[in-house]
PDB file of C-alpha atoms in Angstrom:
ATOM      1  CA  UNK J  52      58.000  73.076 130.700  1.00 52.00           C
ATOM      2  CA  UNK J  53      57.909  74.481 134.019  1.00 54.00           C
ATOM      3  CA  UNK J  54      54.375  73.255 136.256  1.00 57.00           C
ATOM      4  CA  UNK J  55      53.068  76.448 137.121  1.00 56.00           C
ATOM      5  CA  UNK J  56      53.484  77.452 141.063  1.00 54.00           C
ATOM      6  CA  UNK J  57      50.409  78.318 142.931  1.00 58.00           C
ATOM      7  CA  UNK J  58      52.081  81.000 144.891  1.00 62.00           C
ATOM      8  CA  UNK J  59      53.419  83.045 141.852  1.00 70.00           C
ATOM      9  CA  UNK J  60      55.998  85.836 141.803  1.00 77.00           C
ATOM     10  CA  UNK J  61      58.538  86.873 139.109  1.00 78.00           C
ATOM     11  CA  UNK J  62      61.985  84.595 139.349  1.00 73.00           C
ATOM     12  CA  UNK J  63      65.288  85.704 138.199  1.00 68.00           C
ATOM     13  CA  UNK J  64      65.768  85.259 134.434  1.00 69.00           C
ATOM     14  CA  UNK J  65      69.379  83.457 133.707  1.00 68.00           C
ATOM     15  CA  UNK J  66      71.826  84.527 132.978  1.00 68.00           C
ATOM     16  CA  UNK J  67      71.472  88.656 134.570  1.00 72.00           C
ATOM     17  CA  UNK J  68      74.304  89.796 132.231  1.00 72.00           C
ATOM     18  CA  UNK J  69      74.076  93.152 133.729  1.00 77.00           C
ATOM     19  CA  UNK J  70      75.495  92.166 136.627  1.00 79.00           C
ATOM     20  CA  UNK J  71      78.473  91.018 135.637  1.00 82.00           C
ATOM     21  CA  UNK J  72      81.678  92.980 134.997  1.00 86.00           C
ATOM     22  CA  UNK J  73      82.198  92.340 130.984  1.00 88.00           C
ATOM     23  CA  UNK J  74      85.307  90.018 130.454  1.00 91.00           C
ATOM     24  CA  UNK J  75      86.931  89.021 127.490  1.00 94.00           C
ATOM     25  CA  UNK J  76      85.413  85.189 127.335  1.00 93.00           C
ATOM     26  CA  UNK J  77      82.122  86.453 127.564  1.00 92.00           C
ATOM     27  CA  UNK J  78      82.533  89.483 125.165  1.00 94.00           C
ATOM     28  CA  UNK J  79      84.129  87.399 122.085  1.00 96.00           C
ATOM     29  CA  UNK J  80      80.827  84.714 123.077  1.00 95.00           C
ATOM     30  CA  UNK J  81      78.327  87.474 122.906  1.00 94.00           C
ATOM     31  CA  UNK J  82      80.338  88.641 119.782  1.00 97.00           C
ATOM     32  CA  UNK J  83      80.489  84.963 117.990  1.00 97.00           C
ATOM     33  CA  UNK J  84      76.804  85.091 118.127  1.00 96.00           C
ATOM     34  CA  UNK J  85      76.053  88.726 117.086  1.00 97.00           C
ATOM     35  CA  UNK J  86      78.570  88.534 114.180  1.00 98.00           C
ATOM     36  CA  UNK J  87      76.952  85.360 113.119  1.00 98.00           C
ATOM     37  CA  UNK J  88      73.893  87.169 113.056  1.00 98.00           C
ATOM     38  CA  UNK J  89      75.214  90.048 110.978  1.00 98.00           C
ATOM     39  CA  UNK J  90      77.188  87.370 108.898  1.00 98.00           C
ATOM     40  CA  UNK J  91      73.389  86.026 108.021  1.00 98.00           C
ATOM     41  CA  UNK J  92      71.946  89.406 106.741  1.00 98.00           C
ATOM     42  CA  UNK J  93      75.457  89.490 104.848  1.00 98.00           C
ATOM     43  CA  UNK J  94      74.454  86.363 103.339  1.00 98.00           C
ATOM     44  CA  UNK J  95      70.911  87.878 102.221  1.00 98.00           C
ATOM     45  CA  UNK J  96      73.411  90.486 100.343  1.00 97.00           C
ATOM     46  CA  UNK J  97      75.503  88.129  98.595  1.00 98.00           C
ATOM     47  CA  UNK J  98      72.034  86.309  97.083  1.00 98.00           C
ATOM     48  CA  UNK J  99      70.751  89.561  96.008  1.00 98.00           C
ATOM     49  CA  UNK J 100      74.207  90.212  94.494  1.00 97.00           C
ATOM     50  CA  UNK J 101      73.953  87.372  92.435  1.00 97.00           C
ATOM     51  CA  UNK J 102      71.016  87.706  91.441  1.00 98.00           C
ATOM     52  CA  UNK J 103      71.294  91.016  90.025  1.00 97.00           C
ATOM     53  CA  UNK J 104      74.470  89.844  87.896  1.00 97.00           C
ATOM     54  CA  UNK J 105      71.988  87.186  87.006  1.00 97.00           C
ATOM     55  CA  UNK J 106      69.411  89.535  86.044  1.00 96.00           C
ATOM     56  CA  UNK J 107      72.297  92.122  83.656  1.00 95.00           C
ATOM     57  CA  UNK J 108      74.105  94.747  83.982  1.00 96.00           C
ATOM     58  CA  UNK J 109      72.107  97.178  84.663  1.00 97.00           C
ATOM     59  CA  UNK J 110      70.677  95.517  87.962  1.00 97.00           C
ATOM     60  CA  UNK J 111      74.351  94.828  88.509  1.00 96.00           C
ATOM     61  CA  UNK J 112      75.252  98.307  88.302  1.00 95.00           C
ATOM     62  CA  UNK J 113      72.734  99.498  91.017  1.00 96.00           C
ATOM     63  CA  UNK J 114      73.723  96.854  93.371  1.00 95.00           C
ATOM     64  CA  UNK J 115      77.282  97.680  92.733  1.00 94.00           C
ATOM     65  CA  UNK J 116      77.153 101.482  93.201  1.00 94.00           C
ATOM     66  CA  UNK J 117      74.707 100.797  96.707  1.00 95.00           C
ATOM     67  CA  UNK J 118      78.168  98.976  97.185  1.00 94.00           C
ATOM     68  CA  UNK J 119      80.350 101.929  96.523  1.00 92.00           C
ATOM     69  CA  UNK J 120      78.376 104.682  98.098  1.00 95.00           C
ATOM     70  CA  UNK J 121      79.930 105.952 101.781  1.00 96.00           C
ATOM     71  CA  UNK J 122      77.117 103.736 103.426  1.00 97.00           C
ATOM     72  CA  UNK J 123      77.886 100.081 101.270  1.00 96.00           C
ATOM     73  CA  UNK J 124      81.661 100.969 102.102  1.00 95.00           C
ATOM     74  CA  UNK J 125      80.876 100.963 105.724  1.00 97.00           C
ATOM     75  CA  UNK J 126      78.616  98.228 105.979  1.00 97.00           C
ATOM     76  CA  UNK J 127      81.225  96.322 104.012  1.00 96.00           C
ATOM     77  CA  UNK J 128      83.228  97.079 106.384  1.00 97.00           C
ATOM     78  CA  UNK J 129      81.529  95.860 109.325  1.00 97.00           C
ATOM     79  CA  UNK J 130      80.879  92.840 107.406  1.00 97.00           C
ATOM     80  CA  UNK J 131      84.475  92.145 107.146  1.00 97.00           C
ATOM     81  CA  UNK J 132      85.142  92.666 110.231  1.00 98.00           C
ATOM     82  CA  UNK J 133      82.302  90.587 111.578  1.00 98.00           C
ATOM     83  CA  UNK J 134      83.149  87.494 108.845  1.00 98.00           C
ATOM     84  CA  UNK J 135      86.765  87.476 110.335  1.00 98.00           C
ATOM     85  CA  UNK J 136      85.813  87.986 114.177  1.00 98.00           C
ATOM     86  CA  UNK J 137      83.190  84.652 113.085  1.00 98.00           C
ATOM     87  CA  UNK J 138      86.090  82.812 111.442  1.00 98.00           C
ATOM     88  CA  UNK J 139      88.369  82.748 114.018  1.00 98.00           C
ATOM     89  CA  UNK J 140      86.590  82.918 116.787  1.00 98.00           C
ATOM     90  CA  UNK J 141      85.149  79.452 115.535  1.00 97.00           C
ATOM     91  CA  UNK J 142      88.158  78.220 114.335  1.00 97.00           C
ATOM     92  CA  UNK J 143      89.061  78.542 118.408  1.00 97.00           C
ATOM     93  CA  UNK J 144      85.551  76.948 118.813  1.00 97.00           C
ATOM     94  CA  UNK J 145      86.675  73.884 116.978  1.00 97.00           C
ATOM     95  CA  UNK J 146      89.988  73.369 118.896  1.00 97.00           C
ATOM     96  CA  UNK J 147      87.777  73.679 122.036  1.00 96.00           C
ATOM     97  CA  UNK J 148      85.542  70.955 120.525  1.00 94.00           C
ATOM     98  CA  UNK J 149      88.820  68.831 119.847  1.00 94.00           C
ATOM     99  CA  UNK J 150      89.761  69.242 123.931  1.00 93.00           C
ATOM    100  CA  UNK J 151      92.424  71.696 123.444  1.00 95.00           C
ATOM    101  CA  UNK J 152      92.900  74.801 125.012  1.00 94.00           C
ATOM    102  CA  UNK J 153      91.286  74.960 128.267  1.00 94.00           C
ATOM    103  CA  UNK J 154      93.071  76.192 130.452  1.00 95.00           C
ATOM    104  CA  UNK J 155      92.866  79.636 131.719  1.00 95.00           C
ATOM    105  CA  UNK J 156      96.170  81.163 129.919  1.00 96.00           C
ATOM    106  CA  UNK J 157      95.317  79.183 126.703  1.00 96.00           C
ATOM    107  CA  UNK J 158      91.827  80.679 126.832  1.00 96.00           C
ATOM    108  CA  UNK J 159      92.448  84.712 126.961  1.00 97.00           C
ATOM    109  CA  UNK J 160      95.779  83.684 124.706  1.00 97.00           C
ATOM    110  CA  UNK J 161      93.369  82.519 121.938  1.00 97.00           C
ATOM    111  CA  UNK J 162      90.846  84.989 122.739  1.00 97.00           C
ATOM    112  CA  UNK J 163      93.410  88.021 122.074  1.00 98.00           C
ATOM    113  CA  UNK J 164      94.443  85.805 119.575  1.00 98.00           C
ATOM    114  CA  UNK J 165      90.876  86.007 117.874  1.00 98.00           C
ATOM    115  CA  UNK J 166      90.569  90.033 118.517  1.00 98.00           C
ATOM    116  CA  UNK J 167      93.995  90.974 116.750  1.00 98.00           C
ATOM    117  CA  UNK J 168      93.683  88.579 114.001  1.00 98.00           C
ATOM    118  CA  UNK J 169      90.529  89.609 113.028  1.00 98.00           C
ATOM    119  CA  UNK J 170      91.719  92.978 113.490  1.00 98.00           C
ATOM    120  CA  UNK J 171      94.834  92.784 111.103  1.00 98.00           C
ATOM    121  CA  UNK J 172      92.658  90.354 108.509  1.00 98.00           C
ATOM    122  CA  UNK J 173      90.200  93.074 108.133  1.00 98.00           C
ATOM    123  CA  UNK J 174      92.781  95.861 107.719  1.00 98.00           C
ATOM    124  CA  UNK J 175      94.833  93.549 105.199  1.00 97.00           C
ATOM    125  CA  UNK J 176      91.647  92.752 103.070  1.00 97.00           C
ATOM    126  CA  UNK J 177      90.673  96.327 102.758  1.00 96.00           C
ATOM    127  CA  UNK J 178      94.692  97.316 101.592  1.00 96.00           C
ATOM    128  CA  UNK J 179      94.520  94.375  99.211  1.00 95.00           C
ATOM    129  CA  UNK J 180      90.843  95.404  97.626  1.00 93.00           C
ATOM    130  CA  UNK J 181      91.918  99.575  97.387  1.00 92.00           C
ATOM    131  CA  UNK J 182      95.244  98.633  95.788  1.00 91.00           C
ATOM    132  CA  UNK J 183      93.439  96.393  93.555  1.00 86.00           C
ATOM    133  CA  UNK J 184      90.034  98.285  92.774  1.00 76.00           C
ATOM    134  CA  UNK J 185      92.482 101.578  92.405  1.00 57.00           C
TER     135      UNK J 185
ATOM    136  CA  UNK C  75      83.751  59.500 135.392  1.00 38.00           C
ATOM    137  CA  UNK C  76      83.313  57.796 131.529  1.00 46.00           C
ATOM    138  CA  UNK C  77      80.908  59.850 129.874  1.00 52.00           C
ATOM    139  CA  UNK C  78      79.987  57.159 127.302  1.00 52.00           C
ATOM    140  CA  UNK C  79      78.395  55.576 130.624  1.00 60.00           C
ATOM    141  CA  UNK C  80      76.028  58.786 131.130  1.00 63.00           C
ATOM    142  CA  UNK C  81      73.977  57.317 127.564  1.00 67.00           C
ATOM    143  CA  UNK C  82      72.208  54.430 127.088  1.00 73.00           C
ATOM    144  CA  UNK C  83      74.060  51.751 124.127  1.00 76.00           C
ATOM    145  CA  UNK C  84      70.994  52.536 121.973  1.00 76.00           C
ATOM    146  CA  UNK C  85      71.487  56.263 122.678  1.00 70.00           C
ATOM    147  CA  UNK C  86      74.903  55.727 121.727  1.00 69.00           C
ATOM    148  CA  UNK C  87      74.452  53.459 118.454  1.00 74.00           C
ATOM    149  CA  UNK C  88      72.230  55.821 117.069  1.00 69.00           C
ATOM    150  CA  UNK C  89      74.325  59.102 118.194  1.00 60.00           C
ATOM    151  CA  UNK C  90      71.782  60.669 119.918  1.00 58.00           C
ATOM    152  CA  UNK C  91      72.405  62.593 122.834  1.00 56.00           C
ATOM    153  CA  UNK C  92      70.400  63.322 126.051  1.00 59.00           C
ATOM    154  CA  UNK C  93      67.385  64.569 124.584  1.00 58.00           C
ATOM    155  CA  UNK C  94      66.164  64.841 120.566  1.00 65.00           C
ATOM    156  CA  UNK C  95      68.318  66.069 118.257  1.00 73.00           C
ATOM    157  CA  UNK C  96      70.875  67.850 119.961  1.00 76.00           C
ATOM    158  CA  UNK C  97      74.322  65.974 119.010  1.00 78.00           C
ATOM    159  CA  UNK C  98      73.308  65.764 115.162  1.00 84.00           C
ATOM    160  CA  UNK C  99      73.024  69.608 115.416  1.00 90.00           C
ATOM    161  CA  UNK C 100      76.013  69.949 117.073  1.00 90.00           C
ATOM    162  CA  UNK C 101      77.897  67.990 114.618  1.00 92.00           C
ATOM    163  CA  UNK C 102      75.886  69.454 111.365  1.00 94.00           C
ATOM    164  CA  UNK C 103      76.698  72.625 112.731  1.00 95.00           C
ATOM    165  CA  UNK C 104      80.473  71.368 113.214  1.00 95.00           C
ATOM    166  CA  UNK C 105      80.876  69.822 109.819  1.00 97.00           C
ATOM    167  CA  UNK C 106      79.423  72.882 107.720  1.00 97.00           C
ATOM    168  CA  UNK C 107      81.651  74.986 109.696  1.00 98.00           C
ATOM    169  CA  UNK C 108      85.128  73.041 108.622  1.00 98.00           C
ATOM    170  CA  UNK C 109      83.554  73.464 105.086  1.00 98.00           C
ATOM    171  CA  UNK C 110      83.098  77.146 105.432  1.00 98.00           C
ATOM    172  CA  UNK C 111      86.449  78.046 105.961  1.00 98.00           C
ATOM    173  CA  UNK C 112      88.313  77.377 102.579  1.00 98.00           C
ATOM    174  CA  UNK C 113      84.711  78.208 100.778  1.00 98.00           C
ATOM    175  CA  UNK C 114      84.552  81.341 102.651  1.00 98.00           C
ATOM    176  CA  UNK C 115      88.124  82.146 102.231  1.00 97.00           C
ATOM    177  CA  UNK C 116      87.991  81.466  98.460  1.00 98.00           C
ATOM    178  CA  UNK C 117      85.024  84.023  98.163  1.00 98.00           C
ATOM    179  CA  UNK C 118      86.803  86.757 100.149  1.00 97.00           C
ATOM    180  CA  UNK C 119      89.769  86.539  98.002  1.00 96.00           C
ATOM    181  CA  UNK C 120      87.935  85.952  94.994  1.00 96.00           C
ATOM    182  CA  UNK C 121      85.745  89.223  95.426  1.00 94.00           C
ATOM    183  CA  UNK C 122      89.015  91.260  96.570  1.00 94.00           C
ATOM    184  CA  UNK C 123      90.483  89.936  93.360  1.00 92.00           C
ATOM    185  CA  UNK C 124      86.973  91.408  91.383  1.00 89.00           C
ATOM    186  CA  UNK C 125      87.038  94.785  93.536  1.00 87.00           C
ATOM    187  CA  UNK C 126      85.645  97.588  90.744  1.00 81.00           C
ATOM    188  CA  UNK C 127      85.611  94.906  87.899  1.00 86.00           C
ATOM    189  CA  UNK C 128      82.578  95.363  85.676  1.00 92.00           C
ATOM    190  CA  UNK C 129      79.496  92.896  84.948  1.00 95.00           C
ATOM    191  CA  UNK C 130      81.044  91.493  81.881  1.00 96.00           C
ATOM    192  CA  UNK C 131      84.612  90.479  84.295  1.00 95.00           C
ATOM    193  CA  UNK C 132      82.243  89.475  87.036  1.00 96.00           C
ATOM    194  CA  UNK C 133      80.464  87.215  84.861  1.00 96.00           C
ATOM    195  CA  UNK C 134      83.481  85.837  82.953  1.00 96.00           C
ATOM    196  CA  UNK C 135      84.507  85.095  86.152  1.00 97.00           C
ATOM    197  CA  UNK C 136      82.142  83.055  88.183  1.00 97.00           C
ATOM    198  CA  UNK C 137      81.674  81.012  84.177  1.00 97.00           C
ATOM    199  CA  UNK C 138      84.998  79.491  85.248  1.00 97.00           C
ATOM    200  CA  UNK C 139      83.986  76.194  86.299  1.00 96.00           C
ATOM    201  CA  UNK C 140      85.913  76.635  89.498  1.00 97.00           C
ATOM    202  CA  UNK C 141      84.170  79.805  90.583  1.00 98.00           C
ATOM    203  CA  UNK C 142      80.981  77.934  90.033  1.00 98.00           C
ATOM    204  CA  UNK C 143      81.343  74.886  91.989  1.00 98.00           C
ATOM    205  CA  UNK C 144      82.971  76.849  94.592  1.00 98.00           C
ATOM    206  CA  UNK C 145      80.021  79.379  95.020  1.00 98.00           C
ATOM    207  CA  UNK C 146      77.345  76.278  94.583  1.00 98.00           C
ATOM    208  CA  UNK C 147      78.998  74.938  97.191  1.00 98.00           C
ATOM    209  CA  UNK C 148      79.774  78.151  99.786  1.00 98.00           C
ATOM    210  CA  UNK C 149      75.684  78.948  99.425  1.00 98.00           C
ATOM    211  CA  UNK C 150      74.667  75.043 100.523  1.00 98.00           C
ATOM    212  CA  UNK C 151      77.254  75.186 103.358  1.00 98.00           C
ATOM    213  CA  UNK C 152      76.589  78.852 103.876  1.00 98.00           C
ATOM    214  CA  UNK C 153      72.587  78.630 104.480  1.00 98.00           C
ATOM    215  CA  UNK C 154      73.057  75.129 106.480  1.00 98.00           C
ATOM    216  CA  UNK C 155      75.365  76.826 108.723  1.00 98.00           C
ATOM    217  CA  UNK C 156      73.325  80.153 108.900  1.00 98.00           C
ATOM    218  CA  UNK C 157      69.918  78.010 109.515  1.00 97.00           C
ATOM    219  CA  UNK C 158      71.619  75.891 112.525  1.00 97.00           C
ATOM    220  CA  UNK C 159      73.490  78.750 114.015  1.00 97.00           C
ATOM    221  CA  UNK C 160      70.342  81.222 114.216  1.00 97.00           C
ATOM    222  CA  UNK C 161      67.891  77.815 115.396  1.00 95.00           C
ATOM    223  CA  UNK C 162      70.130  78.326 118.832  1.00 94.00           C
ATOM    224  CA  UNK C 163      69.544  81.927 118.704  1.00 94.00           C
ATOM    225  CA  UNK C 164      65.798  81.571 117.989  1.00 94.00           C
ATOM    226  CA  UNK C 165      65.607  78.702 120.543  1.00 90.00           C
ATOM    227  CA  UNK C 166      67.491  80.517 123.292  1.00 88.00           C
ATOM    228  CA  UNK C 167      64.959  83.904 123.181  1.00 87.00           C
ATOM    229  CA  UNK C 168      62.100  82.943 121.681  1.00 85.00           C
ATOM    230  CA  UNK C 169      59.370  80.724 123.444  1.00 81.00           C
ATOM    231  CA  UNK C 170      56.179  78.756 122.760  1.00 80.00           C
ATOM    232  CA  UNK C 171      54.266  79.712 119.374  1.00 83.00           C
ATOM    233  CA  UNK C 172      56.638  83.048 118.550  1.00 88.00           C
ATOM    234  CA  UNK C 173      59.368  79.914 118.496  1.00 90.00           C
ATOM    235  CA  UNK C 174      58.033  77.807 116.295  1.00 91.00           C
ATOM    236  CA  UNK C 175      56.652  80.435 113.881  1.00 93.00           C
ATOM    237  CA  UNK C 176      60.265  82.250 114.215  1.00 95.00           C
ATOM    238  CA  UNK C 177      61.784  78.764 113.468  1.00 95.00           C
ATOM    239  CA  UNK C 178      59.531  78.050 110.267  1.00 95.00           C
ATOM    240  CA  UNK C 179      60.402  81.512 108.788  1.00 97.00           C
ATOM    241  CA  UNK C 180      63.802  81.367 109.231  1.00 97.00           C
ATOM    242  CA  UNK C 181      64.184  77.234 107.660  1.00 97.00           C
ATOM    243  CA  UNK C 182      61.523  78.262 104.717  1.00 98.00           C
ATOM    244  CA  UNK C 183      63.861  81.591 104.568  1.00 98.00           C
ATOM    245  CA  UNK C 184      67.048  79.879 104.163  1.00 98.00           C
ATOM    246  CA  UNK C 185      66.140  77.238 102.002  1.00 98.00           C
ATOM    247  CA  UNK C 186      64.470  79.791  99.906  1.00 98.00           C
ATOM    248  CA  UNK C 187      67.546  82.060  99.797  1.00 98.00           C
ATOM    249  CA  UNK C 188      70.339  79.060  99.294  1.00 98.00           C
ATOM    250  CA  UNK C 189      67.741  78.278  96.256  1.00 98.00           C
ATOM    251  CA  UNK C 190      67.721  81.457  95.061  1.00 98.00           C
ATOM    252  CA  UNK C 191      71.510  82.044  95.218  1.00 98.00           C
ATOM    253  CA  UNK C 192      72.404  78.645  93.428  1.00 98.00           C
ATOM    254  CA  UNK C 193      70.036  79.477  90.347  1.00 98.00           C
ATOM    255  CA  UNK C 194      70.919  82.351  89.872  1.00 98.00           C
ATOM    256  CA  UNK C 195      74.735  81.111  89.533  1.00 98.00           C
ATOM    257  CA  UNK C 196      73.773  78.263  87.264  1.00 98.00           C
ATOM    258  CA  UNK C 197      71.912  81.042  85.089  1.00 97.00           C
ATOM    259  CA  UNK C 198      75.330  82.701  84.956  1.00 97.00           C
ATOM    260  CA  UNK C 199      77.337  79.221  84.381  1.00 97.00           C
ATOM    261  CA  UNK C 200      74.797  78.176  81.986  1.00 95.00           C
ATOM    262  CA  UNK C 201      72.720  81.141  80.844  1.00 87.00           C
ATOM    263  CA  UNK C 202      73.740  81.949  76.721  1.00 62.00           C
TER     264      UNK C 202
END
């Protein structure tokens, strides 16, 4: 904690984001964090899932046609999209934590890395589940 | 300049960082990570593989004792991960009492979910 000033007036909050031009290093940050946020109302999903397989077939079926409505396929979607962004993007996290990777070329390289990989993961899951689910 | 000179040898014995808690977090958050990708990789393929299957498939399937450890085990990594990863969101926006009552509902929340997630997949495994 701050001591309080006598002479008070409003300070700059850190960081002022809106005065920076965006840039790929600090989108895919911003995006690690938001997707992990998504990732953890996902995760309130996949309980609920289970417990309505737990609970029969007919709380099953509810949960599973919410699934397959326009609006489940969607935010299915998005949660693909958001686990895969997550995945890699902290898969180039832990190489970072291992002291690889800093240098300026290595950095966007991963970071486009991240963006098309999560890009073409998402796309092949969603192939693989129509040609399966018909 | 050797960082391992920056902390003090009791600071360094007990892996403890500059202040509180912050390298055990680091590495909890590290270490449930690793374990999330072949868990979460496993569950992605495994509910591709299940895409339109009904209850009675879904159920036959996570009975397999594979599916069962593996989705014991993806909801304890899964809520650890999900409880340290939003504790630096909460801590980073939130100040003073909204904090720590953000911070309470969001542990009590996860622990209550991870709970919730694992019995009801033992019910499955074990249920008649």
């Amino acid at each position: 904690m701050m001591p309080t000033s006598p002479a008070k007036r409003p300070r700059p909050l850190s960081p002022n984001i809106q005065n920076y031009r965006p840039q790929l290093t600090s989108v895919l940050s911003i995006a690690n964090r938001i997707s992990g946020v998504l990732l953890s109302l996902a995760a309130v999903v996949l309980v609920i899932w289970l417990l309505a397989a737990a609970a029969g077939p007919e709380a099953y079926a509810v949960v599973q046609g919410a699934f397959a409505s326009w609006l489940g396929q969607v935010v299915l979607f998005g949660c693909t999209f958001a686990f895969f962004l997550h995945l890699c993007g902290g898969i180039r996290h832990l190489v970072w934590d291992m002291g690889y990777g800093y240098e300026l070329g290595s950095i966007y390289a991963s970071g486009w890395t991240v963006v098309a990989g999560s890009v073409v993961l998402t796309v092949l899951a969603w192939i693989a589940s129509l040609v399966l689910g018909g | 300049m050797d960082r391992q000179h920056m902390r003090s040898p009791l600071a360094r014995a007990m892996g403890l960082g500059s202040a509180k808690k912050g390298v055990e977090h680091w590495w909890a958050e590290r270490v449930s990570a690793v374990a999330l990708i072949p868990l979460t990789l496993w569950f992605v393929a495994s509910i591709i593989a299940q895409t339109g299957s009904d209850h009675a498939t879904f159920i036959t399937w996570l009975r397999t004792p594979v599916a069962t450890i593996m989705m014991v085990l993806l909801l304890v990594a899964l809520f650890h991960h999900t409880a340290l990863g939003l504790q630096v969101v909460i801590e980073d926006y939130r100040h003073a009492g909204a904090k720590f009552a953000a911070l309470v509902i969001m542990r009590l929340s996860c622990f209550g979910l991870a709970t919730a997630g694992i019995i009801a997949t033992l019910h499955i495994a074990f249920g008649g």
